[in-house]
Protein backbone atom coordinates (compact mmCIF):
# COMPACT_ATOMS: atom_id res chain seq x y z
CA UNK A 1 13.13 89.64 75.82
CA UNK A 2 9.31 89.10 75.69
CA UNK A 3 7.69 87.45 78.45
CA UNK A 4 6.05 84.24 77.47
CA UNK A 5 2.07 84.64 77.82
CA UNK A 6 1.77 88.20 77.33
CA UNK A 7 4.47 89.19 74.96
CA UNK A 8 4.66 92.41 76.84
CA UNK A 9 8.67 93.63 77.61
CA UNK A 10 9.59 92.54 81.10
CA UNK A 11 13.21 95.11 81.02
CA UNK A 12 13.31 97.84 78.66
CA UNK A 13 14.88 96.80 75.22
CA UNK A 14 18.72 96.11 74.89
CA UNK A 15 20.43 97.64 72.16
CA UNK A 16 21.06 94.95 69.15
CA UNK A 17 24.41 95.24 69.73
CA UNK A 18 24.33 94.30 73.51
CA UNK A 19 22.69 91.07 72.44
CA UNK A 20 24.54 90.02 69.18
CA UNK A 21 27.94 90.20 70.86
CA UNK A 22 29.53 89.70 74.86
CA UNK A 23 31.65 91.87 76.59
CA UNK A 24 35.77 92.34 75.56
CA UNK A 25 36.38 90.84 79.39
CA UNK A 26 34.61 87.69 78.10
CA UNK A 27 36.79 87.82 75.27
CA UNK A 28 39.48 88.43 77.36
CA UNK A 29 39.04 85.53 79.86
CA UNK A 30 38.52 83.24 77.17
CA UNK A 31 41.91 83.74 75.42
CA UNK A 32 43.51 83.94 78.74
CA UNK A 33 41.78 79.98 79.16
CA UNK A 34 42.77 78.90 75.99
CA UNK A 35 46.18 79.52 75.94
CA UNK A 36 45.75 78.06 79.39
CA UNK A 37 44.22 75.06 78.69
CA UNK A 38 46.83 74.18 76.02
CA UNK A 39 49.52 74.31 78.80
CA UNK A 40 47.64 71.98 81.13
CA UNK A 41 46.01 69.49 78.34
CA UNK A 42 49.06 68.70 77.69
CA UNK A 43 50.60 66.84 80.43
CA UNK A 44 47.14 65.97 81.59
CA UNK A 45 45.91 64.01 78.74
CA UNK A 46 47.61 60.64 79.19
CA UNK A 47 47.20 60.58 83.37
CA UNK A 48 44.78 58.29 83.14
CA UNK A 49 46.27 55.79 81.43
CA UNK A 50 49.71 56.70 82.61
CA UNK A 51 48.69 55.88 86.70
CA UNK A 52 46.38 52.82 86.00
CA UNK A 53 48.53 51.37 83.18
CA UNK A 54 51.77 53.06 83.42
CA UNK A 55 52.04 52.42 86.98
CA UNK A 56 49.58 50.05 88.20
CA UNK A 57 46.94 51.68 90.41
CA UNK A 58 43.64 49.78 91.06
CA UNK A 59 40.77 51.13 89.78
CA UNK A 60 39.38 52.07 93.39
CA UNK A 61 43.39 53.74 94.22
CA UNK A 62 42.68 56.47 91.18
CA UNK A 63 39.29 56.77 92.02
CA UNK A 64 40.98 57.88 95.31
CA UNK A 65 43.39 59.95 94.38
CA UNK A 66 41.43 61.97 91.38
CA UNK A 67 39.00 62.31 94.81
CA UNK A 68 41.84 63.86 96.49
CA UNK A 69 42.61 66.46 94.33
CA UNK A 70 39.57 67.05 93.34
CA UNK A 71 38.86 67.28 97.22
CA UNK A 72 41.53 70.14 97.67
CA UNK A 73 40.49 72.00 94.50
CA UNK A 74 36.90 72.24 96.00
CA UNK A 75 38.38 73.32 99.53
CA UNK A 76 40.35 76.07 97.80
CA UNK A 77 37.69 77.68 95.88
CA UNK A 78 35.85 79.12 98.89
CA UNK A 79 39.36 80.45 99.54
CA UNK A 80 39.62 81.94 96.23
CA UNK A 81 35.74 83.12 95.83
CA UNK A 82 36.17 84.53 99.37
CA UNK A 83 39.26 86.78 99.14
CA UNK A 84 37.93 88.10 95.50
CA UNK A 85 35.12 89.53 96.99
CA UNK A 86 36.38 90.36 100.86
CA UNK A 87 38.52 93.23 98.73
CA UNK A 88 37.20 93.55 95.19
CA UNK A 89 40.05 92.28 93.60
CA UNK A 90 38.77 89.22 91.46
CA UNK A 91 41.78 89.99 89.04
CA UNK A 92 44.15 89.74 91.10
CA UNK A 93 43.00 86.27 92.95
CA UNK A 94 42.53 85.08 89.36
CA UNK A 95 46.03 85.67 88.45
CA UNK A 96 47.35 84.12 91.47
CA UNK A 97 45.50 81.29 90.97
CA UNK A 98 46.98 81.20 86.45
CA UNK A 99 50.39 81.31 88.01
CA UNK A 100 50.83 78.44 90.41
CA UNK A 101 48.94 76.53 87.59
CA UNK A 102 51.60 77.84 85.40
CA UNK A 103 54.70 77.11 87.55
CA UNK A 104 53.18 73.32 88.38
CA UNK A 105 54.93 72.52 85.23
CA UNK A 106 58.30 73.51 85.85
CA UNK A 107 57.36 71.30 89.03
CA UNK A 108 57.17 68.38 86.91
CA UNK A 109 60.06 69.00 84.57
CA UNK A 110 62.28 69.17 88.02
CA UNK A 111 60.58 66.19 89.69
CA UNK A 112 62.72 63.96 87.65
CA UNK A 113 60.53 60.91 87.30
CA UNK A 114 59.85 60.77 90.97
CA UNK A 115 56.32 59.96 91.98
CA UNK A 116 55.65 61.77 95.57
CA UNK A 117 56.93 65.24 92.92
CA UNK A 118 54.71 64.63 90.32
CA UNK A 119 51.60 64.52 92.78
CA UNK A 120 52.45 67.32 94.87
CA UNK A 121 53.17 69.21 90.97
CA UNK A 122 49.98 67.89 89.49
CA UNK A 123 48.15 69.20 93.15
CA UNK A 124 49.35 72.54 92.83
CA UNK A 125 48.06 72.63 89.21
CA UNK A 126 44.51 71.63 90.86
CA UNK A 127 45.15 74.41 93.68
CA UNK A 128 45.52 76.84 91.46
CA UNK A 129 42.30 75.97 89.37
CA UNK A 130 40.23 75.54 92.85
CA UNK A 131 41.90 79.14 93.07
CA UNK A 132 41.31 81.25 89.87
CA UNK A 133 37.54 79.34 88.64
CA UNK A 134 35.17 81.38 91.26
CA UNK A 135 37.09 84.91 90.10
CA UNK A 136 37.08 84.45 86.97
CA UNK A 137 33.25 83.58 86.73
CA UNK A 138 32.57 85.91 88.78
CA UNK A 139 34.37 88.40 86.21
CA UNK A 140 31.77 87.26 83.06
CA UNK A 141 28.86 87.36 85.95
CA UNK A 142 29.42 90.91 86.84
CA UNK A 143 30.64 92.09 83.38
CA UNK A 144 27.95 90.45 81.15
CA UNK A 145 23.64 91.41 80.85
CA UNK A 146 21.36 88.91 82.93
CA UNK A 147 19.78 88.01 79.70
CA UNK A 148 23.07 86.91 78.34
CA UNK A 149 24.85 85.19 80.81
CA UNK A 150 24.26 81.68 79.28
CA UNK A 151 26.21 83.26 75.72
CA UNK A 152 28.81 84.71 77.69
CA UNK A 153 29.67 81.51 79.50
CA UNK A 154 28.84 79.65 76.45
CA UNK A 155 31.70 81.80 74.64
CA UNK A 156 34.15 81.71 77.04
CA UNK A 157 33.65 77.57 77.71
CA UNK A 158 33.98 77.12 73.89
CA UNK A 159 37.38 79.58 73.91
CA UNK A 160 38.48 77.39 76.93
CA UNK A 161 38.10 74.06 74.89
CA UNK A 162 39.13 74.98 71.93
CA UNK A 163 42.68 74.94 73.99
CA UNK A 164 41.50 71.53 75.82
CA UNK A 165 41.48 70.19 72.19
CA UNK A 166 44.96 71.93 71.23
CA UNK A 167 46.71 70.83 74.00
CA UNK A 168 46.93 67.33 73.25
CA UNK A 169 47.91 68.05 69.61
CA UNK A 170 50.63 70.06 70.50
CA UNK A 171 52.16 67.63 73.21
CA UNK A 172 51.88 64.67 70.60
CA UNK A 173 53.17 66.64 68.27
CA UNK A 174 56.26 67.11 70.50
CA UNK A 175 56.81 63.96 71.60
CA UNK A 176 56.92 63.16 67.67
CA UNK A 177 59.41 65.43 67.34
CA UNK A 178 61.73 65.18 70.01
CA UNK A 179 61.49 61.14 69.65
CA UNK A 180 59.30 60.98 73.24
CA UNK A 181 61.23 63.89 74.93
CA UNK A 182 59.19 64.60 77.89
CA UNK A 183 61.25 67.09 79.34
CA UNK A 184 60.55 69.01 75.93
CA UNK A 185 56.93 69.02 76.56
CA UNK A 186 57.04 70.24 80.14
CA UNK A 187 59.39 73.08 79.26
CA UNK A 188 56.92 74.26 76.48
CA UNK A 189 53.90 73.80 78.94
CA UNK A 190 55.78 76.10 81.43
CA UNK A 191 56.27 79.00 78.57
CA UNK A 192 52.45 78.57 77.85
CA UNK A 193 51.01 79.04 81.11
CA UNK A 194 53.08 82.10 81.54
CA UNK A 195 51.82 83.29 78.54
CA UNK A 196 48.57 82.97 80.03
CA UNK A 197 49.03 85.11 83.17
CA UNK A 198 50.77 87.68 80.89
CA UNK A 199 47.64 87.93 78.72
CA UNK A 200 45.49 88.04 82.01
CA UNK A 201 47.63 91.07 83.16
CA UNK A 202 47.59 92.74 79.40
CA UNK A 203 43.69 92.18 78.45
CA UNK A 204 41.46 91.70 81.71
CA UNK A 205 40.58 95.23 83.01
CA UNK A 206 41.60 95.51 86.58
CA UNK A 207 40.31 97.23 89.68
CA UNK A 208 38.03 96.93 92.41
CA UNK A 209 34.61 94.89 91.16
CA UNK A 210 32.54 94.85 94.25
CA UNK A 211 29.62 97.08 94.02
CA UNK A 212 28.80 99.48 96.93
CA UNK A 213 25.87 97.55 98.90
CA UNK A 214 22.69 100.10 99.42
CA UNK A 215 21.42 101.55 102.28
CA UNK A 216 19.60 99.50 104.71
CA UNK A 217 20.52 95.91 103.21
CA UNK A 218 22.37 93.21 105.14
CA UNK A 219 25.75 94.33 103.69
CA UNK A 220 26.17 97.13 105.64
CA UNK A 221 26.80 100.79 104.88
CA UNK A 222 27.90 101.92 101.01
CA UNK A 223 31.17 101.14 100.24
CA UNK A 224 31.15 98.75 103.74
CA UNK A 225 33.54 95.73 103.06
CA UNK A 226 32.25 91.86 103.54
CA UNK A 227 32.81 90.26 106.89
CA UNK A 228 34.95 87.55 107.20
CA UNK A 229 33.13 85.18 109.30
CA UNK A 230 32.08 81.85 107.97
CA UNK A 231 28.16 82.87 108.65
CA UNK A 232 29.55 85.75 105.81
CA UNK A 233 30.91 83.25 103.85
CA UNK A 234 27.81 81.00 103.70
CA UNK A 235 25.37 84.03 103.03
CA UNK A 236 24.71 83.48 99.64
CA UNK A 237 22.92 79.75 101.21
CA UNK A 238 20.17 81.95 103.02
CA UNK A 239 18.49 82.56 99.48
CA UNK A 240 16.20 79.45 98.87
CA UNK A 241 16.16 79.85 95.60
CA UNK A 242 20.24 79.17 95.93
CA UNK A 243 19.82 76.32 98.16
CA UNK A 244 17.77 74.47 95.49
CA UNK A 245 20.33 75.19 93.04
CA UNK A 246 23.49 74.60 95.20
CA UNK A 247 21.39 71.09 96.46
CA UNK A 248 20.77 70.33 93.02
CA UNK A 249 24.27 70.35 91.86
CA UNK A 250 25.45 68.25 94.82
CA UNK A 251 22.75 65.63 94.28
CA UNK A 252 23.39 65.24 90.45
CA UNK A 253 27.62 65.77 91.22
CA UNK A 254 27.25 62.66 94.05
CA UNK A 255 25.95 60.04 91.14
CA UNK A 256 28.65 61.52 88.04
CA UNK A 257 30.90 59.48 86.99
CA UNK A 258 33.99 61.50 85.96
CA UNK A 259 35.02 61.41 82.50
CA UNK A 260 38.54 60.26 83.42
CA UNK A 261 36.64 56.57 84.31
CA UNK A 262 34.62 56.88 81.32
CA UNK A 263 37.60 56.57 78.71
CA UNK A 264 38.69 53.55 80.98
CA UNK A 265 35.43 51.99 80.40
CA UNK A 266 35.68 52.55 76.83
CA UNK A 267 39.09 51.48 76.36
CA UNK A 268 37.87 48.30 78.40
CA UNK A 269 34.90 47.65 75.82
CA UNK A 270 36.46 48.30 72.90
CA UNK A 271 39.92 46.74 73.39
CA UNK A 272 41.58 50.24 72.64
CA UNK A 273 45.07 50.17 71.76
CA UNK A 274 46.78 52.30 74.48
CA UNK A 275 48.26 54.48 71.83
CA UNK A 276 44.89 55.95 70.99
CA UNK A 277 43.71 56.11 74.23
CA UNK A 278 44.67 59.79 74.72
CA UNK A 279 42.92 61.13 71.52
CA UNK A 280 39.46 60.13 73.64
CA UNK A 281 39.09 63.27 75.34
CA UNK A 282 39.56 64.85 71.48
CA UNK A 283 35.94 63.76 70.80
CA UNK A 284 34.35 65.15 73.91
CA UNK A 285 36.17 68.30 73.53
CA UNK A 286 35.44 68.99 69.79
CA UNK A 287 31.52 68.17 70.63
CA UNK A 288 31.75 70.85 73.75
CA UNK A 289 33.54 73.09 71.54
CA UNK A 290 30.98 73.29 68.96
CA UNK A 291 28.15 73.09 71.40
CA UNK A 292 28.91 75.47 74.28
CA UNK A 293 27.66 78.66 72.42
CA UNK A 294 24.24 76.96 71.20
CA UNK A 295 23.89 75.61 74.55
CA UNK A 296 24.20 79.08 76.18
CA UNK A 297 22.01 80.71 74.09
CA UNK A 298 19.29 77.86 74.37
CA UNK A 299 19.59 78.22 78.27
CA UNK A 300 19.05 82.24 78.18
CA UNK A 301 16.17 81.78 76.10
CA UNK A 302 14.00 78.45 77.91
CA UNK A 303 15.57 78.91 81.39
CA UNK A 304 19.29 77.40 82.60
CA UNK A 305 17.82 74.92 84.82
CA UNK A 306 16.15 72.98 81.82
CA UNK A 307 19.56 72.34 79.70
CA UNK A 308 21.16 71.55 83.34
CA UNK A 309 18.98 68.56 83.79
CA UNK A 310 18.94 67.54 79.82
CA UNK A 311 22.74 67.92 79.95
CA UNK A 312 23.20 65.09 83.19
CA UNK A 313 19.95 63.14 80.42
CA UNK A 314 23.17 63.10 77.95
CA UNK A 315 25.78 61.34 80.78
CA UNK A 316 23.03 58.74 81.26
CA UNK A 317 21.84 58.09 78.17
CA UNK A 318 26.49 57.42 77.65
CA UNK A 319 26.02 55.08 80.11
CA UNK A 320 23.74 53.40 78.39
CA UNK A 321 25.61 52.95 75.43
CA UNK A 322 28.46 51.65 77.45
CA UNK A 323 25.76 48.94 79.01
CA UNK A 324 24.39 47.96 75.44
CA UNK A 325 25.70 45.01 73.75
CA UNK A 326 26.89 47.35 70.80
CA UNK A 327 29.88 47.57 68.39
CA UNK A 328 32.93 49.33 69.58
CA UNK A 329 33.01 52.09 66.22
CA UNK A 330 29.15 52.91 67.51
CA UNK A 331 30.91 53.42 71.23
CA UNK A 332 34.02 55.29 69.98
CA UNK A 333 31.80 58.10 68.52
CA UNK A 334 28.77 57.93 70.69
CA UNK A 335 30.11 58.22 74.01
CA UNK A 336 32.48 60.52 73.59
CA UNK A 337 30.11 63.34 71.89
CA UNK A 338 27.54 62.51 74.84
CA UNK A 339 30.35 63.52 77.01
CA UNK A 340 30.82 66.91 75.33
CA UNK A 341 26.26 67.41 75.15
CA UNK A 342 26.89 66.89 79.26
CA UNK A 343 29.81 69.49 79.74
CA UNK A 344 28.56 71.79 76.91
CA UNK A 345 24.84 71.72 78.10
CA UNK A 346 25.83 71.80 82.74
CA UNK A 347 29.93 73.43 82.64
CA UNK A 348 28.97 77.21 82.34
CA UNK A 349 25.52 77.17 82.11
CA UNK A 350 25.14 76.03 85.64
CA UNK A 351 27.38 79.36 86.58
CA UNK A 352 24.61 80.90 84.71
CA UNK A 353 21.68 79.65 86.59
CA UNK A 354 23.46 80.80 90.10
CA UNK A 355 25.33 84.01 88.95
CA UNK A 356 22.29 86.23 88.87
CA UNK A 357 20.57 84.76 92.05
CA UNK A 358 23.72 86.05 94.30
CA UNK A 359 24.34 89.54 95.70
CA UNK A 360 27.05 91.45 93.53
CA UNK A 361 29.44 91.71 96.49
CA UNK A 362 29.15 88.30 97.04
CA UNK A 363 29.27 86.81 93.93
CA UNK A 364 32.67 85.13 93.96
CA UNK A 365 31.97 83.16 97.09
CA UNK A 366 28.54 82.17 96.58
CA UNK A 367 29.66 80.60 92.63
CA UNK A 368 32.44 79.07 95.08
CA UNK A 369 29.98 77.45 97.49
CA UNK A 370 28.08 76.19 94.23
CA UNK A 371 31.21 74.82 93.04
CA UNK A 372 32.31 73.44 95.73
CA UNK A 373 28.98 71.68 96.95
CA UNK A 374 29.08 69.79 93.27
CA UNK A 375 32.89 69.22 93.71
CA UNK A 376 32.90 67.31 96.71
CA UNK A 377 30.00 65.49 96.12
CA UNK A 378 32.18 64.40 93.31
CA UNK A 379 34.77 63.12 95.25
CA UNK A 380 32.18 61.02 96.79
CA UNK A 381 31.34 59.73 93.29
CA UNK A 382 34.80 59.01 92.47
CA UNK A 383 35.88 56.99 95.32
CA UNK A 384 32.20 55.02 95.23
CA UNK A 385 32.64 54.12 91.56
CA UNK A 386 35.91 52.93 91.64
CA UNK A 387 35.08 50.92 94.94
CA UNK A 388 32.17 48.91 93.20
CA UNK A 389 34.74 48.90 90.14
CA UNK A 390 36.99 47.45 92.46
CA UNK A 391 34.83 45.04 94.11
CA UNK A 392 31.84 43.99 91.74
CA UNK A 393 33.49 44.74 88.15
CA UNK A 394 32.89 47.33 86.05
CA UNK A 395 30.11 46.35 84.66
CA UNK A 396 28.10 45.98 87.90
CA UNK A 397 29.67 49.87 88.90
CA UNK A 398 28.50 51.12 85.65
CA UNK A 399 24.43 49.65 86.16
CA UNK A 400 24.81 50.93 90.35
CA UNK A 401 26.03 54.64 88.39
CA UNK A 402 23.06 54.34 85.92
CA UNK A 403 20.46 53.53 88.36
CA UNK A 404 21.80 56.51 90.71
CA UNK A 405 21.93 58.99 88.18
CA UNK A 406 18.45 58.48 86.71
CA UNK A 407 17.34 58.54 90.52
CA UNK A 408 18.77 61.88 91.20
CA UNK A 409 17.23 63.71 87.81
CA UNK A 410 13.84 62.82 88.73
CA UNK A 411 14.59 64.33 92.20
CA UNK A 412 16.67 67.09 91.10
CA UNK A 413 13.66 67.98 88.64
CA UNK A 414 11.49 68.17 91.62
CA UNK A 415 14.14 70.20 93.79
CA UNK A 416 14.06 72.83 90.96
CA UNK A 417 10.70 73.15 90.67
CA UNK A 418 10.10 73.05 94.44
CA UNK A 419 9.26 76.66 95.49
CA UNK A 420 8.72 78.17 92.48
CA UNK A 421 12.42 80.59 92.43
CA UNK A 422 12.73 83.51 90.04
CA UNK A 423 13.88 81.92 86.93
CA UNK A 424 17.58 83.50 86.87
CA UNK A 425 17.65 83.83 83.12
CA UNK A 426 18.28 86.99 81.73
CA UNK A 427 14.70 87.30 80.49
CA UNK A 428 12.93 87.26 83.96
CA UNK A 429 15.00 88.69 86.62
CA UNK A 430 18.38 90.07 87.24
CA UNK A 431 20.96 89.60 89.57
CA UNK A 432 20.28 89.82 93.28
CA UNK A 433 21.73 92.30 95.10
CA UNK A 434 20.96 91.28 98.83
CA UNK A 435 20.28 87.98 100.51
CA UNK A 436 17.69 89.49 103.03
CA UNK A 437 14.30 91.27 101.81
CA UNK A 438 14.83 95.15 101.13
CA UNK A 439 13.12 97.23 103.31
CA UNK A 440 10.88 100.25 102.24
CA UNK A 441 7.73 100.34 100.24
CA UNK A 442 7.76 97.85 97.13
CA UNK A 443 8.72 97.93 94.11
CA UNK A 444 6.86 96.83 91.00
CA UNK A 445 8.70 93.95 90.24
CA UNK A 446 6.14 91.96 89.17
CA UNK A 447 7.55 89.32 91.87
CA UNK A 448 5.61 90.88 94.99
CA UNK A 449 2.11 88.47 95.28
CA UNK A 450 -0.08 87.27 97.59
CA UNK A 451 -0.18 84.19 99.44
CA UNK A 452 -2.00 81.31 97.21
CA UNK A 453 -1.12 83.53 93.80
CA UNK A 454 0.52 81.02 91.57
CA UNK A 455 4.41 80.58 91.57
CA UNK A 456 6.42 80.94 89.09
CA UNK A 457 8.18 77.71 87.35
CA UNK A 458 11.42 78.62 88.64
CA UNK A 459 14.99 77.48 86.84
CA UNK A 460 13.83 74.44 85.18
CA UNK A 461 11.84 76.52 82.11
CA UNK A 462 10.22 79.95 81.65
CA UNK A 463 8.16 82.00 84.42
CA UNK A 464 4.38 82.85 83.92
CA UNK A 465 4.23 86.59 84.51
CA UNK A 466 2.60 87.12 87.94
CA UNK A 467 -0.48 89.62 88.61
CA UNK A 468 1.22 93.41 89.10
CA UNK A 469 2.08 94.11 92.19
CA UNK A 470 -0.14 94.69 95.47
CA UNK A 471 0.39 96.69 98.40
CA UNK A 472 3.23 95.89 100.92
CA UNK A 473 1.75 92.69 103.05
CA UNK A 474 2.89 89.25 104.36
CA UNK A 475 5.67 87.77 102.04
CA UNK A 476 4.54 84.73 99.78
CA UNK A 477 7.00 81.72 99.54
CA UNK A 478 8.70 83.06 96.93
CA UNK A 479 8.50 86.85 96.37
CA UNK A 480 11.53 89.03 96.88
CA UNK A 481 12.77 87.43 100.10
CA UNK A 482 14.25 84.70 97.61
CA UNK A 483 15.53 87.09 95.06
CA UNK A 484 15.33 90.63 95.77
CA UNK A 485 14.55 93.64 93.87
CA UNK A 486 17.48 94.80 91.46
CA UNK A 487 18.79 96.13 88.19
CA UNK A 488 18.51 94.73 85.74
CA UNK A 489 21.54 94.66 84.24
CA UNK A 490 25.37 95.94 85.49
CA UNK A 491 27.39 97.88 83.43
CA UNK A 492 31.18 96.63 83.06
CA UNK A 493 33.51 97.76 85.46
């Protein structure tokens, strides 16, 4: 990719090939998520309705429990991230993680109608996403170019939505058939997600994927395994440049409203007949779907922190429309593909921005600690918003959400910028392989400077190129002790 002052080559030239087209365990993971998604989409697509409506939980009680779960999915991920990378085996946590997803539904085709079932079903379906996500990123991270990270997770989001968008098809289409047969749809949710883990056995290459740390870094010895300890487990968080990012996340996740309260609000504008309401998530799915890709490749060429911050732009400016006096066809079709510009344009690409800041051997955990910095802040979110639902009306939640949300761009613009990180795009650095600065004479980077040398932009857009490199002095703010020296790019496992 050419630099974008000098239009000199930063990385020696990628074949055409390597550029045009991602790697077969993107592919791979992306099938394994459809056919996944399908299974959970549908018996997720009418909760909702089905708790508030169905059985008559205050706005503030689902707030509450959607908190919950998402609480224990956030918990669970460090879990997951950590044992992936403790022994190498992200394919095998993965899996783990695909089948107590998958068996969740035979959970709720035994719980027989009973609530306290159907909770503790729908929490080991969340336990086992908090369980497989950091893997399974960590998978496209480690098996995909820097400079095409935001087109592999682009890909594999679009694969994973296209079954989001299936899955409530297919259940309808079911319940149509079977005359509302609910048992029918569980049953054929519980073949799917078995299907799933059989494709993730078949098609995902196995084996070890932690890289052997080099000599003299943090890590250890080659071939040394990572430490256990919680200081381990938080070493990705030593890396300013992943700070910003992680920080970032949690700021913008502590002022997002969920989607989940977003079809509510919609439904409550528009006077929504409740058989519609679960063909709302259709339109934000279908707009994802077709954006993901175009989003990707937009982030790997301007920088991933720039379509971050425009994505949360999209969220506000759908929370605008749901605060304008307008008509509800104009709301129907608005908010819904302003949903799918947020996920589309902050879902993967966000994995993007942090994958190639974090040490190979630590990648799993440190996309967990990202993850689950942005999760819980969204707990927050969810119990706040449905408490000023709950108390002031939704109208007065929805201005409090609008006001916060604008609030924490400007800042997390700022946060981004702050610094001046490596931008983590493909196109002007590559993933970090340490979280301490690598001892030994330097190496032409490019990132090496001077104190009082300008910084580079950092995440939010495209880095100057800095003055070649000088002899081995004091460390500027931002030179290799926040993203170290590395290849450039990792060749599948």
């Amino acid at each position: 990719m050419y630099l974008a002052t000098t239009g000199r080559r930063s990385v020696p030239p990628a074949p055409s090939g390597a550029r045009r087209r991602v790697s077969g365990t993107v592919l791979a993971l992306g099938t394994v998520s459809l056919v996944t998604d399908v299974s959970s989409e549908m018996v997720t697509a009418v909760l909702p309705l089905y708790l508030v409506l169905g059985l008559g939980l205050t706005p503030l009680q689902f707030g509450f429990l959607d908190g919950l779960f998402t609480g224990a999915t956030a918990l669970v991920r460090l879990v997951g991230g950590h044992a992936a990378d403790r022994g190498g085996h992200h394919k095998r946590v993965a899996g783990l993680g695909y089948a107590l997803s998958a068996c969740s539904r035979l959970g709720l085709l035994l719980a027989g109608g009973a609530t306290g079932w159907i909770a503790t079903a729908l929490a080991a379906d969340r336990l086992g996403k908090g369980i497989r996500t950091a893997p399974r990123d960590a998978l496209i991270t480690l098996d995909s170019p820097p400079d095409g990270l935001g087109r592999a997770f682009g890909v594999h989001r679009a694969m994973d939505t296209t079954g989001a968008l299936l899955g409530p098809l297919a259940a309808f289409a079911l319940l149509w058939a079977t005359a509302d047969a609910y048992d029918a749809v569980f049953v054929v949710s519980f073949c799917t997600g078995l299907l799933g883990v059989l494709l993730l056995v078949v098609l995902v290459p196995g084996g070890r994927r932690t890289p052997d740390a080099p000599a003299g870094s943090a890590h250890g010895h080659r071939g040394a395994r990572p430490r256990t300890t919680w200081r381990e487990l938080t070493t990705p968080l030593r890396l300013p440049a992943v700070r910003r990012v992680t920080l970032g996340a949690a700021l913008l996740g502590a002022v997002t409203v969920g989607d989940a309260f977003l079809y509510l609000l919609l439904q409550h504008r528009t006077d929504l007949a409740a058989t519609w309401f679960p063909f709302l998530p259709l339109g934000a799915s279908a707009a994802y779907l077709l954006l993901a890709v175009p989003a990707g490749r937009l982030a790997d060429r301007v920088g991933r922190g720039r379509p971050f911050l425009y994505g949360h732009g999209a969220l506000l400016l759908a929370l605008g429309l749901l605060l304008a006096p307008l008509p509800g066809p104009v709301l129907l079709v608005g908010v819904p593909v302003l949903l799918g510009v947020f996920y589309a344009a902050t879902d993967g690409v966000l994995m993007a921005l942090a994958g190639p800041l974090l040490p190979p051997a630590r990648r799993a955990s440190g996309l967990a600690l990202v993850q689950t910095a942005q999760a819980l802040a969204k707990v927050a979110a969810a119990a706040g918003f449905g408490a000023a639902w709950t108390l002031w009306g939704p109208t007065t939640a929805l201005a409090l959400a609008a006001a916060g949300l604008a609030t924490a761009l400007c800042c997390a613009v700022r946060l981004l910028r702050a610094g001046g990180p490596a931008d983590p795009s493909g196109e002007h650095g590559g993933a970090a392989t340490d979280p301490v600065p690598p001892t030994g004479p330097p190496q032409p980077t490019g990132r090496s400077e001077p104190v009082g040398m300008p910084q580079p932009v950092g995440p939010v857009g495209p880095v100057v190129p800095a003055a070649p490199a000088v002899p081995a002095g004091p460390a500027g703010p931002a030179q290799s002790a926040d993203l170290p020296a590395s290849s450039r790019e990792r060749e599948p496992s």
